[in-house]
mmCIF file of C-alpha atoms in Angstrom:
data_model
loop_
_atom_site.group_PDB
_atom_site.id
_atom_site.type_symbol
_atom_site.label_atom_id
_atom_site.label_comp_id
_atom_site.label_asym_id
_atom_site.label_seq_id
_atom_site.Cartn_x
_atom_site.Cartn_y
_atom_site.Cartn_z
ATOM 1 C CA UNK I 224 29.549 -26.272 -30.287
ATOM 2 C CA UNK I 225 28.733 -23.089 -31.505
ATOM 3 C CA UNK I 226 27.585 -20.129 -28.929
ATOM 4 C CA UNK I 227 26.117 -16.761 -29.203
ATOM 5 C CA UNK I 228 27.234 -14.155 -27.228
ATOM 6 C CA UNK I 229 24.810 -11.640 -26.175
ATOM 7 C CA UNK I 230 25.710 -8.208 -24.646
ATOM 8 C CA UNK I 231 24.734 -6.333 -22.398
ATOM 9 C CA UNK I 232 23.982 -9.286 -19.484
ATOM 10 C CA UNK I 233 21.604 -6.336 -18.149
ATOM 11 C CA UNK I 234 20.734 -3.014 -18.143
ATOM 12 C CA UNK I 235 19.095 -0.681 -16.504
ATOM 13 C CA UNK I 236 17.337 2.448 -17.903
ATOM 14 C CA UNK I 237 15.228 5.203 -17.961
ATOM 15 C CA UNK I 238 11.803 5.518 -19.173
ATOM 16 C CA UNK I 239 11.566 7.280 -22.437
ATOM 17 C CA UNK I 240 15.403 6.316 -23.211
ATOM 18 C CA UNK I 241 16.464 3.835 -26.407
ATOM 19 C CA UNK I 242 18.175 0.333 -25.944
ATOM 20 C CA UNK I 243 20.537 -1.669 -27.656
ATOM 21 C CA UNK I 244 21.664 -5.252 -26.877
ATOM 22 C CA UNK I 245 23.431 -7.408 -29.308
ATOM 23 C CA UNK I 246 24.943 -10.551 -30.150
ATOM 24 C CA UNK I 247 27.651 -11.965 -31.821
ATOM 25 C CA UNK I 248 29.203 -15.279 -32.992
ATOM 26 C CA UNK I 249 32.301 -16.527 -34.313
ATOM 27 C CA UNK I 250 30.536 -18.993 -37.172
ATOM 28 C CA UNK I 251 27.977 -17.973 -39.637
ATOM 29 C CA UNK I 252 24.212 -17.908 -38.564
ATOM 30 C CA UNK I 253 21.226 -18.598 -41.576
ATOM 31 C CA UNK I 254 18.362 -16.746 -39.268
ATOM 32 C CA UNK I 255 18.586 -14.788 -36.757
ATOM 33 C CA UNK I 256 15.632 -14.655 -33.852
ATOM 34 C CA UNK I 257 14.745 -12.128 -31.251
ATOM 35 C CA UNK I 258 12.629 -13.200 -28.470
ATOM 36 C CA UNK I 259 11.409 -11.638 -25.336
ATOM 37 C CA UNK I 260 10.722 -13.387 -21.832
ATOM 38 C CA UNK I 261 8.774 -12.251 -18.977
ATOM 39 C CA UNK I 262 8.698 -13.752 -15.672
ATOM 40 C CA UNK I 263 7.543 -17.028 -15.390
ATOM 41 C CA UNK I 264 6.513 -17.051 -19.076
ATOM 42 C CA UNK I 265 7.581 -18.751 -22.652
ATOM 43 C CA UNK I 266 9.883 -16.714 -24.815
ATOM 44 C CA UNK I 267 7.507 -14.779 -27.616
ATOM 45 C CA UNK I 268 8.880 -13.902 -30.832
ATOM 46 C CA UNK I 269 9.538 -10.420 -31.662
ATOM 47 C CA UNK I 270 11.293 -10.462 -35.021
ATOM 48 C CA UNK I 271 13.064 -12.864 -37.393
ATOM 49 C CA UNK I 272 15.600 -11.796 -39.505
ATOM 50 C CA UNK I 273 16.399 -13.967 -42.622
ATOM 51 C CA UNK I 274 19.557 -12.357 -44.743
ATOM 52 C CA UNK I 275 22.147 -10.836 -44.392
ATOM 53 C CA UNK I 276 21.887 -7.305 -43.861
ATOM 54 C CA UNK I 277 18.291 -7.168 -43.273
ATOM 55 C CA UNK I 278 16.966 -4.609 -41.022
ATOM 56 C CA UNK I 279 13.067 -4.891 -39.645
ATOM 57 C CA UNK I 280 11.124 -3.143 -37.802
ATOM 58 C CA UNK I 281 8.495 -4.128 -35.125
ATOM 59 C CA UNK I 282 6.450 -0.920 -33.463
ATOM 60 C CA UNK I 283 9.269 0.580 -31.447
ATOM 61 C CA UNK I 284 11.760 -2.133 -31.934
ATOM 62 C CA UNK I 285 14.704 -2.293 -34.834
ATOM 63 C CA UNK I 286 16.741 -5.639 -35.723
ATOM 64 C CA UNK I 287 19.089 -6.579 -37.846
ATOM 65 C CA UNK I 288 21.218 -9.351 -39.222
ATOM 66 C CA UNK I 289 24.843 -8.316 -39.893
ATOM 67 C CA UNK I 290 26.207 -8.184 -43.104
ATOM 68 C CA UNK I 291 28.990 -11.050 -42.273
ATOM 69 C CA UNK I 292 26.123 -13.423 -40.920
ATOM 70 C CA UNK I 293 28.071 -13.490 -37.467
ATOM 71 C CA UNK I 294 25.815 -10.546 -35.726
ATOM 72 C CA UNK I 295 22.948 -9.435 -35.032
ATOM 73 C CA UNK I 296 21.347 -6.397 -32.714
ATOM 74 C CA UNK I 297 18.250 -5.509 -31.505
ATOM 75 C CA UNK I 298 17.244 -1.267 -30.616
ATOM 76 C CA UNK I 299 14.313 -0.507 -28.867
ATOM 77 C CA UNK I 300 13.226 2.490 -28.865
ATOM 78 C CA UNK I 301 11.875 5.398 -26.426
ATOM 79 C CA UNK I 302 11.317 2.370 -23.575
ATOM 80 C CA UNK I 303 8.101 2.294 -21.958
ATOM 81 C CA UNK I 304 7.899 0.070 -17.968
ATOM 82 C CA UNK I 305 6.237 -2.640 -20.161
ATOM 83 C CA UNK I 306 9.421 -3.434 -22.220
ATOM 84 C CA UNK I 307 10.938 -5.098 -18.757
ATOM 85 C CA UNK I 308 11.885 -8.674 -19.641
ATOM 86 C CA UNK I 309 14.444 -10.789 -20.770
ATOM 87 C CA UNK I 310 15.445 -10.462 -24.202
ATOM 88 C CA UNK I 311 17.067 -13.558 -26.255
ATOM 89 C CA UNK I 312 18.457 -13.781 -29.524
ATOM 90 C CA UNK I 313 18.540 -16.760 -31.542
ATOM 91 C CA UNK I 314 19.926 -18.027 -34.523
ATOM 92 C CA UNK I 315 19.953 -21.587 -37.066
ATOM 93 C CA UNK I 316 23.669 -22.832 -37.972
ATOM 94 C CA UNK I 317 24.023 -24.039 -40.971
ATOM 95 C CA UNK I 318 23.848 -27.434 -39.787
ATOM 96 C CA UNK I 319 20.441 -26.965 -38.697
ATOM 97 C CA UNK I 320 19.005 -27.137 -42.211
ATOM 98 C CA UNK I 321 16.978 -30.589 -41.423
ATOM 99 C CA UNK I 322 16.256 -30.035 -37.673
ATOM 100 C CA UNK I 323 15.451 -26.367 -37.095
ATOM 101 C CA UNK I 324 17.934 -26.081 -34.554
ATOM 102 C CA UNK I 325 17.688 -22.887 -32.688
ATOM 103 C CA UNK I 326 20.866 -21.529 -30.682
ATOM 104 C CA UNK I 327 19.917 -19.362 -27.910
ATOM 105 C CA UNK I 328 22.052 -16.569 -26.611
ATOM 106 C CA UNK I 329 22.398 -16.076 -22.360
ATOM 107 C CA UNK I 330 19.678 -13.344 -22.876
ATOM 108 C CA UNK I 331 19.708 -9.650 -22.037
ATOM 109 C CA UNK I 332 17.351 -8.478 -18.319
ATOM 110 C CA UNK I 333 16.127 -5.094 -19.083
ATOM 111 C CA UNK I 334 14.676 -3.202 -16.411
ATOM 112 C CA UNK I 335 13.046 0.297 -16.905
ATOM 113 C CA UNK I 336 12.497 3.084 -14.259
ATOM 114 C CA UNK I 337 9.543 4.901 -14.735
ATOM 115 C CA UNK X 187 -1.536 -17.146 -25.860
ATOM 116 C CA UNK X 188 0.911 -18.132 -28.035
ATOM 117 C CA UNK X 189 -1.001 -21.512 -29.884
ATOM 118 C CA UNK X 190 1.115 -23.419 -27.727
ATOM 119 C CA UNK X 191 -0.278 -24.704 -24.315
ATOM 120 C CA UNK X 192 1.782 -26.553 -21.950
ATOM 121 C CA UNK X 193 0.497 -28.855 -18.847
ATOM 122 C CA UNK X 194 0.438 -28.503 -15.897
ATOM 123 C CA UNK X 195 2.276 -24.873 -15.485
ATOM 124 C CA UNK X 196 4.374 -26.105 -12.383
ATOM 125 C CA UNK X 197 5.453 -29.875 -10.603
ATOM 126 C CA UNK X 198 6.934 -30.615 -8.270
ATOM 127 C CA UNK X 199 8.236 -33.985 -7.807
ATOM 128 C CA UNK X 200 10.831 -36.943 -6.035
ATOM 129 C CA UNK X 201 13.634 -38.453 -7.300
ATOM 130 C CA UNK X 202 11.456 -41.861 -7.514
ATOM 131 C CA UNK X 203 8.353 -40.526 -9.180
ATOM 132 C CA UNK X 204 7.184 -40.940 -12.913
ATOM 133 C CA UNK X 205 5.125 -37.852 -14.286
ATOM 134 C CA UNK X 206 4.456 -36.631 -17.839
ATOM 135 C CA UNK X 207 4.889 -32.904 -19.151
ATOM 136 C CA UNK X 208 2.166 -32.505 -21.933
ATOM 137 C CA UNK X 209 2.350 -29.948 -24.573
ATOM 138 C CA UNK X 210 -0.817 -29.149 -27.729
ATOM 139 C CA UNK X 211 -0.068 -26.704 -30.201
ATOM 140 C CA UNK X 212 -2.969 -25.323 -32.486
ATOM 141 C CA UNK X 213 -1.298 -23.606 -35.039
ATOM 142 C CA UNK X 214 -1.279 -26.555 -37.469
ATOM 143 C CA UNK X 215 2.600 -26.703 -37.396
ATOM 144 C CA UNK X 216 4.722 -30.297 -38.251
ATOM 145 C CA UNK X 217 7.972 -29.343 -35.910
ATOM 146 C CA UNK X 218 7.176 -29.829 -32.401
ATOM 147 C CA UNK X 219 10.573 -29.047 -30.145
ATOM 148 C CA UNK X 220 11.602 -29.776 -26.089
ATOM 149 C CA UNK X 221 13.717 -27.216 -24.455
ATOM 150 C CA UNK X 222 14.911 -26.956 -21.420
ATOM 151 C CA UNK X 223 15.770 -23.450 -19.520
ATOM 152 C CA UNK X 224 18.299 -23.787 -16.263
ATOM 153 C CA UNK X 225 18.790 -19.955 -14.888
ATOM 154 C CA UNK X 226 22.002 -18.538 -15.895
ATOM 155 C CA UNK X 227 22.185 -20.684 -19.238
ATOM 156 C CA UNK X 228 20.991 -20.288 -22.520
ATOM 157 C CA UNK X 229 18.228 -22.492 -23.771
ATOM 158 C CA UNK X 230 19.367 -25.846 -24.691
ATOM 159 C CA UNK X 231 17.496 -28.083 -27.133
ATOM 160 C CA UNK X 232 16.491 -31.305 -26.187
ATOM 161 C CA UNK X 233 14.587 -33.103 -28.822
ATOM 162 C CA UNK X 234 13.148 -32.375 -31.995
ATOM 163 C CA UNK X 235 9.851 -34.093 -33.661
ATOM 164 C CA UNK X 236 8.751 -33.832 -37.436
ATOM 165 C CA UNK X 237 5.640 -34.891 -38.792
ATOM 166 C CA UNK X 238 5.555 -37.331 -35.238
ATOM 167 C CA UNK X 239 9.193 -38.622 -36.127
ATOM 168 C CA UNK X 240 11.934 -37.458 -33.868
ATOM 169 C CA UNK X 241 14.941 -36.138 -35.826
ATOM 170 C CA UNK X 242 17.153 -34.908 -33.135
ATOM 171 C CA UNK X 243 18.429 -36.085 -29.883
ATOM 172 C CA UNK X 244 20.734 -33.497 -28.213
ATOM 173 C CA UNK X 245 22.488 -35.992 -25.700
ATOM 174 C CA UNK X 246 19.505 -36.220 -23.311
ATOM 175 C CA UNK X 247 19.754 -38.614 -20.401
ATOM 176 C CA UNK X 248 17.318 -41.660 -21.176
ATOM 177 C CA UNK X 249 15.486 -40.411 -17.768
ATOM 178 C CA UNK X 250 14.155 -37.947 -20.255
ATOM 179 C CA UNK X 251 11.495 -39.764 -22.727
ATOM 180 C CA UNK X 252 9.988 -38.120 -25.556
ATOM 181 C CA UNK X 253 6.752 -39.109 -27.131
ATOM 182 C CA UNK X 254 4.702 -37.423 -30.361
ATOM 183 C CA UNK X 255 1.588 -39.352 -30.928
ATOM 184 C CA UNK X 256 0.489 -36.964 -33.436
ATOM 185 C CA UNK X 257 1.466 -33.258 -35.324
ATOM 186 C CA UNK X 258 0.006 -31.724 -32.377
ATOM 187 C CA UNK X 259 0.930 -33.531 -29.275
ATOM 188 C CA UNK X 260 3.870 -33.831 -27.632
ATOM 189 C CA UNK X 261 4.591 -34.831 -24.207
ATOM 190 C CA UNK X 262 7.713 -35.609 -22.035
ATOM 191 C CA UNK X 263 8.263 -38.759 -19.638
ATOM 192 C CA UNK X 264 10.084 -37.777 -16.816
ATOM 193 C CA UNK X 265 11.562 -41.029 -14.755
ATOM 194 C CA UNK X 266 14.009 -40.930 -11.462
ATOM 195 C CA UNK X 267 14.927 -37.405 -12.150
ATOM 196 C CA UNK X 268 17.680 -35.618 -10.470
ATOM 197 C CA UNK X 269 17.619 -32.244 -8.296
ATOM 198 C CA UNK X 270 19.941 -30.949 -11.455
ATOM 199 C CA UNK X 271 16.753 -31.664 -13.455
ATOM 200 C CA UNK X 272 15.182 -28.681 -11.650
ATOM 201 C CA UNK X 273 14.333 -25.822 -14.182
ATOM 202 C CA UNK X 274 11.926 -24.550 -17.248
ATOM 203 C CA UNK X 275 11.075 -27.169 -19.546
ATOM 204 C CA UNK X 276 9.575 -25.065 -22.846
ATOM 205 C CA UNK X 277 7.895 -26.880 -26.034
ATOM 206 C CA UNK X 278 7.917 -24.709 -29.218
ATOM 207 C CA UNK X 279 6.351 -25.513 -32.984
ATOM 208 C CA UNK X 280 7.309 -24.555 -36.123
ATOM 209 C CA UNK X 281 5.777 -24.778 -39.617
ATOM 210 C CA UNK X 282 8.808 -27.026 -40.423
ATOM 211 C CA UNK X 283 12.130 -28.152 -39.184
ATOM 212 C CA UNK X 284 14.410 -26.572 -41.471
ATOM 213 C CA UNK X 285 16.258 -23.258 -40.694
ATOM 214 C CA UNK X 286 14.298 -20.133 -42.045
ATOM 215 C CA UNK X 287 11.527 -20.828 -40.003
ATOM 216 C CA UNK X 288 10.000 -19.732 -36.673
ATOM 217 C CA UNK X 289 9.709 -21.060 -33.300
ATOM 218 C CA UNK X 290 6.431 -20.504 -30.939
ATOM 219 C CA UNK X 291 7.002 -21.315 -27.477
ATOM 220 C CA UNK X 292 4.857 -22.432 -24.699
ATOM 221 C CA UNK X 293 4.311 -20.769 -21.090
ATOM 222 C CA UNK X 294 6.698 -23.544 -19.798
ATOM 223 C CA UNK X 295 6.458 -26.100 -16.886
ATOM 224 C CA UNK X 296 8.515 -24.882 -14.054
ATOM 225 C CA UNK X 297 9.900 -28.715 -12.683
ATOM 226 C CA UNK X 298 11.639 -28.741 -9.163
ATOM 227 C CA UNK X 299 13.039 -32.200 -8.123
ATOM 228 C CA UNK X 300 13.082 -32.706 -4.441
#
């Protein structure tokens, strides 16, 4: 079935430094999803991307959908302790179209050191 | 809070018992989803719901039994589970179950099988 491959696993950083994480797939995605997970809590979205190319913004945070439909990365920037989590991406196949089918990627564990 | 509350938080049960995970959203969304969240593995669908009729069945055991009396209800029979069973069950909503739209997730119900 189709996978999303998310990179880094983890990081750990610096207060006041920027992130990236990404992900990447080897078939086409129609959406992709960022999500963020604290401990012992329900993913919440962050942003949704819906073409290809498209780059939002969210506060501190950057995403965008790759041009080819196969990536998609997420930057965050000057990190603050709050920003600790676990960050997902997610995206619809194509084959999703009647279901709303989300694929999740393994999810990125930030930790930040104040 | 997310629109999307999930009962009871945590459960712990045996391998004989029968118990029900309950989910309400209040966002007036018709796509009502079950995931389930084992640590070190992505999120994995489990059944989808639109407008109360389920539309997708990803291959769950039949110890696993979804119900959707209504747009906002959802719940999930749980019958002579396994210790594999163990892990985050999540229930998300969408406006509809097509791709190009977004998910809202739940807090979760952590489940340990003893």
């Amino acid at each position: 079935g189709q996978q999303l491959n998310q990179s880094p696993q983890s990081m750990f950083i610096q207060e006041g430094e920027d992130v990236s994480m990404n992900c990447t797939s080897s078939s086409i995605f129609n959406t992709w999803l960022w999500y963020k997970q604290d401990p012992g809590e329900g993913p919440v979205l962050l942003i949704a991307l819906y073409k290809a190319g498209e780059l939002t913004s969210n506060g501190r945070l950057t995403a965008q959908f790759g041009i080819t439909r196969k990536d998609s990365f997420l930057n965050i920037s000057a990190s603050i302790p709050s920003d600790v989590g676990i960050y997902f991406c997610a995206g619809h196949p194509p084959d999703s179209s009647n279901t709303g089918k989300l694929i999740f990627g393994q999810g990125t564990t930030l930790q930040v050191k104040p | 809070e997310t629109g999307v509350t999930q009962t009871p938080r945590h459960l712990v049960m045996g391998m004989t018992n029968k118990k029900s995970l309950k989910c309400e959203q209040h966002l007036g969304h018709n796509a009502m989803y079950w995931y389930k969240q084992s640590a070190k593995k992505p999120l994995e669908l489990m059944f989808v719901y639109n407008f109360k009729e389920q539309t997708e069945n990803n291959s769950v055991p039949s110890r696993f039994s979804p119900e959707c009396p209504n747009s906002s209800h959802l719940f999930l029979h749980l019958h002579t589970l396994q210790p594999e069973d163990s892990a985050l069950y999540l229930c998300a909503s969408s406006q509809e179950h097509t791709a190009n739209t977004e998910a809202f997730f739940g807090q979760g119900t952590r489940l340990t099988v003893v």
